[in-house]
Coordinates of C-alpha atoms in Angstrom, one line a residue:
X1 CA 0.0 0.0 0.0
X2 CA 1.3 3.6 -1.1
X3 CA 1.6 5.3 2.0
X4 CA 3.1 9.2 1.9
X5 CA 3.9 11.3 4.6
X6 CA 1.1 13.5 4.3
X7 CA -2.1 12.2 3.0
X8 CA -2.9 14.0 -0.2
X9 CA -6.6 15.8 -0.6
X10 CA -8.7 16.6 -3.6
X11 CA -8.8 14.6 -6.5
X12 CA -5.5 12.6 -5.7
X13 CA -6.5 11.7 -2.5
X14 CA -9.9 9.9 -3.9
X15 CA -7.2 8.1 -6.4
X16 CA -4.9 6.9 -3.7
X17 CA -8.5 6.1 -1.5
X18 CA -9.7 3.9 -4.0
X19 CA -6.2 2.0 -5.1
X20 CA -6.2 1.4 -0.9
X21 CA -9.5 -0.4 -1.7
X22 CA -8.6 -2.2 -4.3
X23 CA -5.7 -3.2 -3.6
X24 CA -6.0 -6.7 -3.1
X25 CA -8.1 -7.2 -7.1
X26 CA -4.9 -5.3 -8.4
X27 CA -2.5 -7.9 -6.9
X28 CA -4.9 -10.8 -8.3
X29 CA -4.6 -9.4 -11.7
X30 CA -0.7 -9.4 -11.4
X31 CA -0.9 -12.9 -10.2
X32 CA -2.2 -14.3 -13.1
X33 CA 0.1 -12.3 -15.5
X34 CA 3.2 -13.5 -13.8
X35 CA 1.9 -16.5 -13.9
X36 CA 2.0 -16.6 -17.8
X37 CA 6.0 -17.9 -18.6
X38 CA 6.5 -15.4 -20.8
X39 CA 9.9 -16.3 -21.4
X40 CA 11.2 -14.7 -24.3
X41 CA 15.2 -15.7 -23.8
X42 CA 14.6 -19.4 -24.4
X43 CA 13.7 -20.7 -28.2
X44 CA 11.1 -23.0 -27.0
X45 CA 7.5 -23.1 -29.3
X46 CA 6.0 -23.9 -25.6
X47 CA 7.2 -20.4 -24.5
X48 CA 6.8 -18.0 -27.4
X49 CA 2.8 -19.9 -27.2
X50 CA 2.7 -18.1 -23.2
X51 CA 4.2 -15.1 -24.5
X52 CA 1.4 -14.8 -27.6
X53 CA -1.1 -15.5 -24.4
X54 CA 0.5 -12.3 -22.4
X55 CA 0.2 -10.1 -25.1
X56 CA -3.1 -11.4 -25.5
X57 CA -4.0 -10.8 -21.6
X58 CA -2.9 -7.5 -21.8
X59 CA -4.7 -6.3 -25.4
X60 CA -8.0 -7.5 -23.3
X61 CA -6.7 -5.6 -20.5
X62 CA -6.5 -2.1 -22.6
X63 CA -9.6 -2.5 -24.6
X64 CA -11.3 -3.2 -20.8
X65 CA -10.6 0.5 -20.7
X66 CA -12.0 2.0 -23.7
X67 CA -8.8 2.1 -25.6
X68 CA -8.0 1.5 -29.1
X69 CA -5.6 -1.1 -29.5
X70 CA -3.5 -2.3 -32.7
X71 CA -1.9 -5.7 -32.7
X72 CA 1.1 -5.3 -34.7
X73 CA 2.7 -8.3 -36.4
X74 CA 6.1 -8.7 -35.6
X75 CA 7.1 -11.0 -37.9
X76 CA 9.5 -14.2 -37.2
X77 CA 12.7 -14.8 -35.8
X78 CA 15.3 -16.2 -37.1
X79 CA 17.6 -18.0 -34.4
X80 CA 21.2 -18.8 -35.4
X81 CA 20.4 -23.0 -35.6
X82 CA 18.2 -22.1 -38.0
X83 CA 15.4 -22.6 -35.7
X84 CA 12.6 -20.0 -36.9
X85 CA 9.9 -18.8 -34.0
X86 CA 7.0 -16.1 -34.5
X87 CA 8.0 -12.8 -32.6
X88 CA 4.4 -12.3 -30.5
X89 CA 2.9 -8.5 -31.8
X90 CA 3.8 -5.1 -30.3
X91 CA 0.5 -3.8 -28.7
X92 CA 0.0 0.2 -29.7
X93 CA -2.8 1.3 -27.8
X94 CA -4.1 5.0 -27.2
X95 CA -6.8 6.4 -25.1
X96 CA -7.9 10.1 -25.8
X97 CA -7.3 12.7 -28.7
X98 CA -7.6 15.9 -26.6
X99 CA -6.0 18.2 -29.0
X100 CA -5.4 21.0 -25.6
X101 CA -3.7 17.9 -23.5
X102 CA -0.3 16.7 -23.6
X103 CA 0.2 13.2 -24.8
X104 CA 2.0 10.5 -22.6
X105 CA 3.4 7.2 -24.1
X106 CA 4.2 4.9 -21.5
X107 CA 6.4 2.2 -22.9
X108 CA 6.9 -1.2 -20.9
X109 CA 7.6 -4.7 -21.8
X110 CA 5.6 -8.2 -20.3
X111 CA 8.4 -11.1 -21.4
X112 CA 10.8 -12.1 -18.6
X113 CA 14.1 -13.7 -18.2
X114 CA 14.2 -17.6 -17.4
X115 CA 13.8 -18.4 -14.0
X116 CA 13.3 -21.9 -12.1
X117 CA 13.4 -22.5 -8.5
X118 CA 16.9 -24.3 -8.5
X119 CA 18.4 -21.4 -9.6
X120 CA 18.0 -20.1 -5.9
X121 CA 14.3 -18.7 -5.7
X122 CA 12.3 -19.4 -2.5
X123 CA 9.5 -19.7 -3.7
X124 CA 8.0 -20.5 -7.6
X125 CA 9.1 -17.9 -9.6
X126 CA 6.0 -18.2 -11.8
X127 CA 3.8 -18.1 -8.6
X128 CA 3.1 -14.2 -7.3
X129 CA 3.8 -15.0 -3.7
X130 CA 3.8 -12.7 -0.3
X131 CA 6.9 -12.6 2.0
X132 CA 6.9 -10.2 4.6
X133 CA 4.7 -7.6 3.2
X134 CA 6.4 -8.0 -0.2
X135 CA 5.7 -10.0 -3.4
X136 CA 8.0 -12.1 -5.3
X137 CA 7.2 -13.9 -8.7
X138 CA 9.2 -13.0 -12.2
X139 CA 7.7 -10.0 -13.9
X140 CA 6.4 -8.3 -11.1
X141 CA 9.3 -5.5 -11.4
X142 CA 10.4 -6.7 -14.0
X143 CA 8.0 -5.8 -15.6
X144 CA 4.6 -6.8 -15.6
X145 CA 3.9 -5.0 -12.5
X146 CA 4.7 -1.6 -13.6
X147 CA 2.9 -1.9 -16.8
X148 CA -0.2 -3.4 -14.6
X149 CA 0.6 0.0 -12.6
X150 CA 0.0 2.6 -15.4
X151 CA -3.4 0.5 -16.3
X152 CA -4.7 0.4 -13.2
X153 CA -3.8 4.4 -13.1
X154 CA -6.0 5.0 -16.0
X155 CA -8.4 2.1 -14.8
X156 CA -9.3 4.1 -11.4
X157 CA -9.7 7.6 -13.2
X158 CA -12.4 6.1 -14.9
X159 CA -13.9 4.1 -12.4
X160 CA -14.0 7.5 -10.4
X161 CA -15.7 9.1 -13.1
X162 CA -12.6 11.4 -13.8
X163 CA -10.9 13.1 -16.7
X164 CA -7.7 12.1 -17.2
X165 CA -5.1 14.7 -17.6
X166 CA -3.6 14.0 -20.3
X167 CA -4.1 11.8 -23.7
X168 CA -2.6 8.0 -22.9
X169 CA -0.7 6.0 -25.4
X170 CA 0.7 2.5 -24.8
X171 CA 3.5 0.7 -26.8
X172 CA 4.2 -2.6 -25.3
X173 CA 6.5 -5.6 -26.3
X174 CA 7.1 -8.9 -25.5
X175 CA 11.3 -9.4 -26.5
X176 CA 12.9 -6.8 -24.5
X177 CA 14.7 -9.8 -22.9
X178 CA 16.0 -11.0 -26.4
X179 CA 16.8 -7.7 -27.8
X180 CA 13.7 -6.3 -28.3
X181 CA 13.3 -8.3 -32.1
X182 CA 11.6 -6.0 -34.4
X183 CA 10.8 -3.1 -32.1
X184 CA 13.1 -0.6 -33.8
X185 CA 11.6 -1.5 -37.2
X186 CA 8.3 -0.6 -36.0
X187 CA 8.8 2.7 -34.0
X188 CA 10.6 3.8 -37.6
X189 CA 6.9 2.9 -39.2
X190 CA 5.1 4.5 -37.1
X191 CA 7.1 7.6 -36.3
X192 CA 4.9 10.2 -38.6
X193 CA 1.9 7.9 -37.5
X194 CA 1.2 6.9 -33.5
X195 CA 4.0 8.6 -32.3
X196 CA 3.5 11.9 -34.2
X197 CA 1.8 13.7 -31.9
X198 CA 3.6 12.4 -28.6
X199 CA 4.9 14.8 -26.1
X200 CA 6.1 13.0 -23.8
X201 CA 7.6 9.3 -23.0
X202 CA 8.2 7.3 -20.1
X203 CA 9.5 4.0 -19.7
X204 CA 8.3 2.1 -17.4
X205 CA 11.1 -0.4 -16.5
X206 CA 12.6 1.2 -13.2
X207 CA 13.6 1.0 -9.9
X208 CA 11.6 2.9 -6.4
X209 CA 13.8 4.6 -4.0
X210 CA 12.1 3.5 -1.2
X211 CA 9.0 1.5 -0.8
X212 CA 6.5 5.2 -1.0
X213 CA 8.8 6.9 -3.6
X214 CA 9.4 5.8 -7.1
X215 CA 12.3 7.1 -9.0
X216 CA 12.3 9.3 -12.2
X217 CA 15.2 8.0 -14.4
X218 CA 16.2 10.9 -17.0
X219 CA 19.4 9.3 -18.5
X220 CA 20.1 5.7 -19.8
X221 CA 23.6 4.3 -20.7
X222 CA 22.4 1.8 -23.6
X223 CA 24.0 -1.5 -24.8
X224 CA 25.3 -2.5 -28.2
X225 CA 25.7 -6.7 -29.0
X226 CA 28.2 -8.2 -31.5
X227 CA 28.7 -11.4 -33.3
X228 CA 32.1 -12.2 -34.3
X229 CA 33.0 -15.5 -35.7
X230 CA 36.5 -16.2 -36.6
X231 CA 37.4 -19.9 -39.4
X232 CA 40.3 -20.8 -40.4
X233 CA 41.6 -24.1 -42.4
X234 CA 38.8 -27.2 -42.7
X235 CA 41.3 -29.6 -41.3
X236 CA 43.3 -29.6 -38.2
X237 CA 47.5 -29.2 -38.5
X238 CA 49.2 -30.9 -35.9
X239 CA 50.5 -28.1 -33.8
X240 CA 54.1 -29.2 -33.2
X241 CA 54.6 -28.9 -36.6
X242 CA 52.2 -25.8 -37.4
X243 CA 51.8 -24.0 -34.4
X244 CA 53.4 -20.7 -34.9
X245 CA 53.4 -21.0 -38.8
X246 CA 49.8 -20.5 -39.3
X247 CA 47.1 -18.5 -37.9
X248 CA 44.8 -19.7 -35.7
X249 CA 41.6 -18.0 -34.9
X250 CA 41.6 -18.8 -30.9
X251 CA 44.6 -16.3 -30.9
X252 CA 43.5 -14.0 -33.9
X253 CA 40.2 -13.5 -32.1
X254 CA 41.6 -12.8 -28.9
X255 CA 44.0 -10.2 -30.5
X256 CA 40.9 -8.5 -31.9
X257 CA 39.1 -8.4 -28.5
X258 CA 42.1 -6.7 -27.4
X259 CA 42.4 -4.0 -29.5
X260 CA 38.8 -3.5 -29.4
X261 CA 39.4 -3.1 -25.6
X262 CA 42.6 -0.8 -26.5
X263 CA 40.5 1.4 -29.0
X264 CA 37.4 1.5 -26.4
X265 CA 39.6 2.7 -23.1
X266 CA 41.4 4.9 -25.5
X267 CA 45.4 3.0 -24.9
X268 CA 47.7 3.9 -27.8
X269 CA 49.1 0.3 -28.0
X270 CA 47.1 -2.4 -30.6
X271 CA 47.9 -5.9 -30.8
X272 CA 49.2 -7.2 -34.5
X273 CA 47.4 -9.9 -36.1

């Protein structure tokens, strides 16, 4: 339960009333998403099938509130074993076209890393469970729960019979895990479309402070991934006859780690090849 020092008043203070009250159908609804195995890291059919069922969940979910939603086909993805898997759709949803308000996207993502109980959980990670006043199942930070937040911030201005502030759009994935597949592709489709008229964005895939104050992350470091494969000769040389003579890619590919290392830290010194 949110609890801030001073008990707001007015209109914010019937919002924080009624999420007191209904506290306990909000957790309900978070148990059954993180109860979905959304796992997006491992190429299983089984697991892109839960992760088609979470996007699902949640496209109910947003048209439950009167919003329009677009199921965006993401195409397939190609695995490097050859293995091909559907990528499950990228949900764009909005909700008001108030030309005077400000628009908010709130982007969030409901696939999750793999987790089983022998890797050290207490308790089933796919089972929303209460310790101590806290809940622990995978995806409820990370980050079903804070999409499930912003939803049931828009679901309790409505049930209070209250405007909302400002015009709502939603883009939600389900690969952020893998490398968000085909998300870049699409926000480049849609930028003179959905996100033409959007002010404002927040992601919603952060830390709280504290357990009553959530924190407002303006600056993100990013991550870039690489592939590098290095063959040499289709036959092995013996190495006591070889070694020495002829490259081999064990050490080639080491000396290009290392002078991508030198070149990234700036050092003046690069191995030879």
């Amino acid at each position: 339960m949110f609890s801030p020092s001073s008990p707001p008043s007015g209109l914010l203070g019937k919002v924080f009333q009624y999420i007191d009250l209904h506290q306990n159908e909000f957790v309900q609804i978070l148990k059954e998403w993180v109860a979905v195995e959304s796992d997006s890291v491992q190429p299983v059919p089984r697991l892109r099938q839960e992760l088609f069922r979470m996007m699902a969940l949640a496209m109910d979910k947003l048209r439950g509130l009167g919003a329009s939603v677009d199921s965006v086909d993401a195409g397939f993805q190609q695995l490097p074993d050859g293995q091909t898997l559907p990528v499950p759709p990228i949900i764009l949803a909005e909700l008001g076209s108030d030309p005077k308000k400000p628009t908010v996207c709130f982007y969030g993502h409901l696939d999750v890393q793999p987790a089983r109980q022998e890797d050290g959980w207490l308790t089933d990670p796919y089972t929303l469970t209460e310790v101590d006043g806290k809940l622990y199942g995978r995806g409820a930070t990370d980050n079903k729960g804070p999409v499930l937040a912003w939803i049931n911030a828009v679901s309790t201005f409505r049930a209070l019979g209250e405007d909302l502030p400002v015009n709502v759009k939603f883009i939600i994935e389900g690969m952020e895990e893998a490398g968000s597949v085909a998300l870049e592709e699409m926000v480049g489709r849609e930028k003179d479309r959905f996100f033409s008229n959007v002010d404002y964005v927040v992601i919603s895939d952060n830390l709280w402070i504290s357990g009553g104050k959530p924190a407002l992350t303006y600056g993100t470091r990013g991550n870039s991934y690489f592939r590098v494969e290095v063959k040499c000769r289709d036959q092995d040389f013996h190495s006591g006859t070889f070694g020495g003579i002829l490259h081999e890619p064990m050490a080639d590919l080491v000396a290009l780690l290392g002078t991508a290392s030198s070149n990234l830290y700036g050092t003046s010194q690069s191995p030879q090849l």
